[in-house]
PDB file of C-alpha atoms in Angstrom:
ATOM      1  CA  MET C 149      33.701  34.090 -96.142  1.00 65.00           C
ATOM      2  CA  ALA C 150      35.863  32.295 -93.590  1.00 75.00           C
ATOM      3  CA  ARG C 151      34.191  31.535 -90.280  1.00 87.00           C
ATOM      4  CA  ARG C 152      35.400  33.803 -87.473  1.00 94.00           C
ATOM      5  CA  ARG C 153      36.406  32.161 -84.210  1.00 95.00           C
ATOM      6  CA  ALA C 154      37.809  33.412 -80.917  1.00 97.00           C
ATOM      7  CA  ALA C 155      41.595  33.423 -80.797  1.00 98.00           C
ATOM      8  CA  SER C 156      43.517  30.662 -79.040  1.00 96.00           C
ATOM      9  CA  LEU C 157      47.087  29.469 -79.309  1.00 94.00           C
ATOM     10  CA  ASP C 158      46.134  26.380 -81.293  1.00 96.00           C
ATOM     11  CA  ARG C 159      44.074  28.407 -83.811  1.00 97.00           C
ATOM     12  CA  ILE C 160      46.629  31.141 -84.570  1.00 98.00           C
ATOM     13  CA  ALA C 161      48.409  30.317 -87.815  1.00 98.00           C
ATOM     14  CA  ASP C 162      51.471  32.533 -87.323  1.00 98.00           C
ATOM     15  CA  PRO C 163      52.005  33.763 -83.714  1.00 98.00           C
ATOM     16  CA  VAL C 164      54.430  36.527 -84.691  1.00 98.00           C
ATOM     17  CA  ARG C 165      52.234  37.826 -87.521  1.00 98.00           C
ATOM     18  CA  PHE C 166      49.234  37.756 -85.188  1.00 98.00           C
ATOM     19  CA  ALA C 167      51.165  39.730 -82.555  1.00 98.00           C
ATOM     20  CA  ILE C 168      52.220  42.371 -85.070  1.00 98.00           C
ATOM     21  CA  ASP C 169      48.686  42.688 -86.462  1.00 98.00           C
ATOM     22  CA  LEU C 170      47.326  43.161 -82.951  1.00 98.00           C
ATOM     23  CA  ALA C 171      50.008  45.762 -82.218  1.00 98.00           C
ATOM     24  CA  GLU C 172      49.070  47.581 -85.438  1.00 98.00           C
ATOM     25  CA  PHE C 173      45.468  47.763 -84.255  1.00 98.00           C
ATOM     26  CA  LEU C 174      46.456  49.117 -80.828  1.00 98.00           C
ATOM     27  CA  ALA C 175      48.858  51.630 -82.375  1.00 98.00           C
ATOM     28  CA  ALA C 176      46.038  52.947 -84.572  1.00 98.00           C
ATOM     29  CA  LEU C 177      43.677  53.087 -81.597  1.00 98.00           C
ATOM     30  CA  GLN C 178      46.183  55.007 -79.491  1.00 98.00           C
ATOM     31  CA  ALA C 179      46.640  57.548 -82.295  1.00 97.00           C
ATOM     32  CA  VAL C 180      42.961  58.578 -82.260  1.00 98.00           C
ATOM     33  CA  ASP C 181      42.223  62.060 -80.891  1.00 98.00           C
ATOM     34  CA  THR C 182      41.386  61.713 -77.173  1.00 98.00           C
ATOM     35  CA  ALA C 183      39.250  64.864 -76.941  1.00 97.00           C
ATOM     36  CA  ASP C 184      36.062  64.126 -74.956  1.00 96.00           C
ATOM     37  CA  GLY C 185      37.054  60.465 -74.519  1.00 97.00           C
ATOM     38  CA  PRO C 186      35.693  58.731 -71.389  1.00 97.00           C
ATOM     39  CA  GLN C 187      38.043  58.616 -68.403  1.00 97.00           C
ATOM     40  CA  PRO C 188      38.532  55.414 -66.327  1.00 98.00           C
ATOM     41  CA  GLY C 189      36.040  54.701 -63.556  1.00 97.00           C
ATOM     42  CA  PHE C 190      33.574  52.227 -62.096  1.00 95.00           C
ATOM     43  CA  HIS C 191      31.904  51.905 -65.500  1.00 95.00           C
ATOM     44  CA  ASN C 192      34.959  50.128 -66.986  1.00 96.00           C
ATOM     45  CA  TRP C 193      36.456  48.572 -63.857  1.00 95.00           C
ATOM     46  CA  PHE C 194      39.138  51.301 -63.802  1.00 97.00           C
ATOM     47  CA  ARG C 195      40.845  50.134 -66.965  1.00 97.00           C
ATOM     48  CA  GLY C 196      43.308  52.847 -67.957  1.00 98.00           C
ATOM     49  CA  ALA C 197      43.751  54.003 -64.357  1.00 98.00           C
ATOM     50  CA  THR C 198      46.369  53.113 -61.758  1.00 96.00           C
ATOM     51  CA  LEU C 199      47.106  49.503 -60.883  1.00 97.00           C
ATOM     52  CA  ARG C 200      46.932  50.450 -57.211  1.00 96.00           C
ATOM     53  CA  THR C 201      43.174  50.052 -57.554  1.00 96.00           C
ATOM     54  CA  TYR C 202      43.812  46.298 -57.420  1.00 97.00           C
ATOM     55  CA  ASP C 203      46.520  46.175 -54.739  1.00 97.00           C
ATOM     56  CA  LYS C 204      44.226  44.671 -52.099  1.00 97.00           C
ATOM     57  CA  GLU C 205      42.902  42.120 -54.571  1.00 96.00           C
ATOM     58  CA  VAL C 206      46.443  40.939 -55.312  1.00 97.00           C
ATOM     59  CA  GLU C 207      47.139  40.475 -51.604  1.00 97.00           C
ATOM     60  CA  ARG C 208      43.823  38.682 -51.156  1.00 96.00           C
ATOM     61  CA  ALA C 209      44.636  36.319 -54.025  1.00 97.00           C
ATOM     62  CA  LEU C 210      48.069  35.575 -52.569  1.00 97.00           C
ATOM     63  CA  ALA C 211      46.520  34.772 -49.196  1.00 96.00           C
ATOM     64  CA  GLU C 212      44.062  32.364 -50.828  1.00 95.00           C
ATOM     65  CA  LEU C 213      46.702  30.685 -53.006  1.00 96.00           C
ATOM     66  CA  GLY C 214      49.222  30.161 -50.208  1.00 95.00           C
ATOM     67  CA  ASP C 215      52.257  28.117 -51.236  1.00 95.00           C
ATOM     68  CA  ARG C 216      50.824  27.305 -54.669  1.00 94.00           C
ATOM     69  CA  VAL C 217      52.578  30.407 -56.009  1.00 95.00           C
ATOM     70  CA  ASP C 218      55.905  32.129 -55.400  1.00 96.00           C
ATOM     71  CA  ALA C 219      54.489  34.948 -53.293  1.00 97.00           C
ATOM     72  CA  GLU C 220      57.820  36.717 -52.885  1.00 97.00           C
ATOM     73  CA  LEU C 221      58.428  36.916 -56.627  1.00 98.00           C
ATOM     74  CA  VAL C 222      54.809  37.909 -57.253  1.00 98.00           C
ATOM     75  CA  ARG C 223      55.111  40.789 -54.787  1.00 98.00           C
ATOM     76  CA  GLU C 224      58.389  41.918 -56.337  1.00 98.00           C
ATOM     77  CA  THR C 225      56.891  41.858 -59.837  1.00 98.00           C
ATOM     78  CA  TRP C 226      53.784  43.672 -58.631  1.00 98.00           C
ATOM     79  CA  ALA C 227      55.823  46.317 -56.782  1.00 98.00           C
ATOM     80  CA  ARG C 228      57.838  47.002 -59.928  1.00 98.00           C
ATOM     81  CA  ALA C 229      54.590  47.519 -61.840  1.00 98.00           C
ATOM     82  CA  LEU C 230      53.194  49.871 -59.201  1.00 98.00           C
ATOM     83  CA  ASP C 231      56.384  51.934 -59.188  1.00 98.00           C
ATOM     84  CA  ALA C 232      56.532  52.241 -62.989  1.00 98.00           C
ATOM     85  CA  ARG C 233      55.469  55.780 -63.819  1.00 97.00           C
ATOM     86  CA  TRP C 234      52.971  56.742 -66.500  1.00 97.00           C
ATOM     87  CA  ASP C 235      53.735  59.933 -68.440  1.00 96.00           C
ATOM     88  CA  GLY C 236      50.190  61.168 -67.846  1.00 97.00           C
ATOM     89  CA  VAL C 237      49.390  61.552 -71.542  1.00 97.00           C
ATOM     90  CA  ASP C 238      45.900  60.195 -72.272  1.00 98.00           C
ATOM     91  CA  ARG C 239      45.690  57.615 -75.044  1.00 98.00           C
ATOM     92  CA  TRP C 240      42.814  55.465 -76.183  1.00 98.00           C
ATOM     93  CA  PHE C 241      42.715  51.926 -74.821  1.00 98.00           C
ATOM     94  CA  HIS C 242      40.373  49.033 -75.562  1.00 98.00           C
ATOM     95  CA  GLY C 243      40.274  47.842 -71.959  1.00 98.00           C
ATOM     96  CA  ASP C 244      39.556  44.162 -72.551  1.00 98.00           C
ATOM     97  CA  VAL C 245      42.035  42.821 -75.085  1.00 98.00           C
ATOM     98  CA  ALA C 246      41.420  39.157 -74.314  1.00 97.00           C
ATOM     99  CA  GLN C 247      41.315  36.103 -76.532  1.00 95.00           C
ATOM    100  CA  GLY C 248      37.512  35.992 -76.508  1.00 97.00           C
ATOM    101  CA  ASN C 249      37.448  39.489 -78.012  1.00 98.00           C
ATOM    102  CA  LEU C 250      39.991  38.737 -80.743  1.00 98.00           C
ATOM    103  CA  LEU C 251      38.460  36.944 -83.718  1.00 98.00           C
ATOM    104  CA  LEU C 252      40.371  34.887 -86.266  1.00 98.00           C
ATOM    105  CA  ALA C 253      39.643  34.015 -89.862  1.00 97.00           C
ATOM    106  CA  ASP C 254      41.875  31.353 -91.395  1.00 96.00           C
ATOM    107  CA  GLY C 255      44.146  31.648 -88.358  1.00 97.00           C
ATOM    108  CA  GLN C 256      44.732  35.381 -88.756  1.00 98.00           C
ATOM    109  CA  LEU C 257      43.421  38.344 -86.752  1.00 98.00           C
ATOM    110  CA  ALA C 258      40.190  39.441 -88.416  1.00 98.00           C
ATOM    111  CA  ALA C 259      38.396  41.574 -85.818  1.00 98.00           C
ATOM    112  CA  VAL C 260      38.574  43.070 -82.355  1.00 98.00           C
ATOM    113  CA  ILE C 261      35.205  43.239 -80.596  1.00 98.00           C
ATOM    114  CA  ASP C 262      33.602  44.432 -77.334  1.00 98.00           C
ATOM    115  CA  PHE C 263      34.539  48.052 -76.755  1.00 97.00           C
ATOM    116  CA  GLY C 264      32.466  48.370 -73.590  1.00 97.00           C
ATOM    117  CA  SER C 265      35.534  49.043 -71.429  1.00 97.00           C
ATOM    118  CA  CYS C 266      37.344  51.442 -73.754  1.00 98.00           C
ATOM    119  CA  GLY C 267      38.357  54.949 -72.806  1.00 98.00           C
ATOM    120  CA  VAL C 268      41.299  57.309 -72.546  1.00 98.00           C
ATOM    121  CA  GLY C 269      44.080  57.098 -69.990  1.00 98.00           C
ATOM    122  CA  ASP C 270      47.043  54.790 -69.519  1.00 98.00           C
ATOM    123  CA  PRO C 271      46.977  52.221 -72.353  1.00 98.00           C
ATOM    124  CA  ALA C 272      49.179  49.756 -70.432  1.00 98.00           C
ATOM    125  CA  CYS C 273      46.088  47.711 -69.554  1.00 98.00           C
ATOM    126  CA  ASP C 274      45.930  46.583 -73.191  1.00 98.00           C
ATOM    127  CA  LEU C 275      49.389  45.015 -72.941  1.00 98.00           C
ATOM    128  CA  ALA C 276      48.277  42.178 -70.647  1.00 98.00           C
ATOM    129  CA  ILE C 277      47.521  40.086 -73.740  1.00 98.00           C
ATOM    130  CA  ALA C 278      51.284  39.876 -74.357  1.00 98.00           C
ATOM    131  CA  TRP C 279      51.509  37.365 -71.527  1.00 98.00           C
ATOM    132  CA  THR C 280      48.040  35.830 -71.529  1.00 97.00           C
ATOM    133  CA  LEU C 281      47.990  34.792 -75.197  1.00 98.00           C
ATOM    134  CA  LEU C 282      51.131  35.648 -77.174  1.00 98.00           C
ATOM    135  CA  THR C 283      54.164  33.407 -77.513  1.00 97.00           C
ATOM    136  CA  ALA C 284      57.581  34.633 -76.343  1.00 97.00           C
ATOM    137  CA  GLU C 285      58.532  35.531 -79.937  1.00 98.00           C
ATOM    138  CA  GLY C 286      55.163  37.149 -80.538  1.00 98.00           C
ATOM    139  CA  ARG C 287      55.465  39.127 -77.320  1.00 98.00           C
ATOM    140  CA  GLN C 288      58.785  40.613 -78.424  1.00 98.00           C
ATOM    141  CA  ALA C 289      57.415  41.494 -81.865  1.00 98.00           C
ATOM    142  CA  PHE C 290      54.357  43.036 -80.228  1.00 98.00           C
ATOM    143  CA  ARG C 291      56.487  45.196 -77.934  1.00 98.00           C
ATOM    144  CA  THR C 292      58.814  46.252 -80.732  1.00 98.00           C
ATOM    145  CA  ARG C 293      55.972  47.319 -83.020  1.00 98.00           C
ATOM    146  CA  LEU C 294      54.370  49.402 -80.262  1.00 98.00           C
ATOM    147  CA  SER C 295      57.737  50.830 -79.141  1.00 98.00           C
ATOM    148  CA  VAL C 296      56.831  50.148 -75.510  1.00 98.00           C
ATOM    149  CA  ASP C 297      59.248  51.589 -72.953  1.00 97.00           C
ATOM    150  CA  ASP C 298      60.293  49.724 -69.806  1.00 97.00           C
ATOM    151  CA  ALA C 299      57.886  51.522 -67.477  1.00 98.00           C
ATOM    152  CA  THR C 300      54.842  50.909 -69.672  1.00 98.00           C
ATOM    153  CA  TRP C 301      55.884  47.294 -70.170  1.00 98.00           C
ATOM    154  CA  ALA C 302      56.160  46.835 -66.402  1.00 98.00           C
ATOM    155  CA  ARG C 303      52.660  48.237 -65.903  1.00 98.00           C
ATOM    156  CA  GLY C 304      51.330  45.975 -68.643  1.00 98.00           C
ATOM    157  CA  ARG C 305      52.948  43.023 -66.894  1.00 98.00           C
ATOM    158  CA  GLY C 306      51.210  44.154 -63.723  1.00 98.00           C
ATOM    159  CA  TRP C 307      47.813  44.074 -65.428  1.00 98.00           C
ATOM    160  CA  ALA C 308      48.527  40.553 -66.660  1.00 98.00           C
ATOM    161  CA  LEU C 309      49.689  39.535 -63.181  1.00 98.00           C
ATOM    162  CA  TRP C 310      46.578  40.844 -61.450  1.00 98.00           C
ATOM    163  CA  LYS C 311      44.276  39.239 -63.999  1.00 96.00           C
ATOM    164  CA  THR C 312      46.032  35.869 -63.786  1.00 97.00           C
ATOM    165  CA  LEU C 313      46.221  35.831 -59.989  1.00 97.00           C
ATOM    166  CA  ALA C 314      42.521  36.585 -59.819  1.00 95.00           C
ATOM    167  CA  THR C 315      41.777  33.650 -62.127  1.00 95.00           C
ATOM    168  CA  CYS C 316      44.007  31.315 -60.094  1.00 95.00           C
ATOM    169  CA  SER C 317      42.321  32.297 -56.848  1.00 94.00           C
ATOM    170  CA  TYR C 318      38.654  32.105 -57.883  1.00 92.00           C
ATOM    171  CA  THR C 319      38.487  29.218 -60.352  1.00 91.00           C
ATOM    172  CA  PHE C 320      37.404  25.757 -59.277  1.00 88.00           C
ATOM    173  CA  ASP C 321      38.058  24.308 -62.721  1.00 93.00           C
ATOM    174  CA  ALA C 322      41.258  22.250 -62.799  1.00 93.00           C
ATOM    175  CA  ALA C 323      41.995  22.959 -66.469  1.00 94.00           C
ATOM    176  CA  GLU C 324      41.397  26.701 -66.072  1.00 94.00           C
ATOM    177  CA  PHE C 325      43.634  26.791 -62.984  1.00 95.00           C
ATOM    178  CA  ALA C 326      46.389  24.902 -64.812  1.00 95.00           C
ATOM    179  CA  CYS C 327      46.222  27.358 -67.716  1.00 95.00           C
ATOM    180  CA  ALA C 328      46.305  30.387 -65.401  1.00 96.00           C
ATOM    181  CA  HIS C 329      49.151  28.872 -63.393  1.00 95.00           C
ATOM    182  CA  ARG C 330      51.123  28.343 -66.616  1.00 96.00           C
ATOM    183  CA  ILE C 331      50.557  31.974 -67.612  1.00 97.00           C
ATOM    184  CA  LEU C 332      51.608  33.108 -64.125  1.00 97.00           C
ATOM    185  CA  ALA C 333      54.834  31.150 -64.443  1.00 96.00           C
ATOM    186  CA  GLU C 334      55.466  32.812 -67.825  1.00 96.00           C
ATOM    187  CA  ILE C 335      54.871  36.286 -66.350  1.00 98.00           C
ATOM    188  CA  LEU C 336      57.246  35.684 -63.456  1.00 98.00           C
ATOM    189  CA  SER C 337      59.874  34.076 -65.663  1.00 97.00           C
ATOM    190  CA  GLU C 338      59.804  36.969 -68.112  1.00 97.00           C
ATOM    191  CA  TYR C 339      60.039  39.453 -65.240  1.00 97.00           C
ATOM    192  CA  ALA C 340      62.968  37.610 -63.657  1.00 96.00           C
ATOM    193  CA  ALA C 341      64.803  37.522 -66.990  1.00 95.00           C
ATOM    194  CA  SER C 342      64.258  41.273 -67.429  1.00 93.00           C
ATOM    195  CA  THR C 343      65.980  42.035 -64.131  1.00 91.00           C
ATOM    196  CA  VAL C 344      69.159  40.109 -64.920  1.00 83.00           C
ATOM    197  CA  THR C 345      72.048  42.468 -65.578  1.00 51.00           C
ATOM    198  CA  ARG C 346      74.915  41.374 -67.727  1.00 43.00           C
ATOM    199  CA  PRO C 347      78.355  41.503 -66.078  1.00 44.00           C
ATOM    200  CA  ARG C 348      80.764  44.024 -67.469  1.00 42.00           C
ATOM    201  CA  PRO C 349      83.505  42.584 -69.714  1.00 42.00           C
TER     202      PRO C 349
END
């Protein structure tokens, strides 16, 4: 049996295949009957609830980071996420889809672990991985497989933004900060590209 290891960009054999496999898992999870499923709360750090829970934390992180980030673009991206409406239909979410909870065997997704934060609510929190681990091509394949609409995608981007800002603001490790800063740049770049409208012919 192949040894299972936590996912990382350098260990994933095929980034697009990995993204689709992960999307398949989340699609299956979201299809499970939500009857009697646990609602978001303190017990799971409000995964599956509104992003507004973390509004003050985002502002605190921006204050700590100062001119090391594009605060104006961060606030615009965050505001778009906050304004993106959820349809109110409960769906199952994992709550902590992060590379340490995604195990690989021979470079392919083999297992998803740690369901301590799972529940029913808005599954957009599970989309943060699209920016924190997936490549640009993988991210598009991931979104296509899950048929994610613009509002849900914006909320998912917001979860990734909050998570990455928090890492940037609290870490004292230079390598970890550089990685988080790179992810932040990717989030903001992808957001900026999504707002560009093509001129009419």
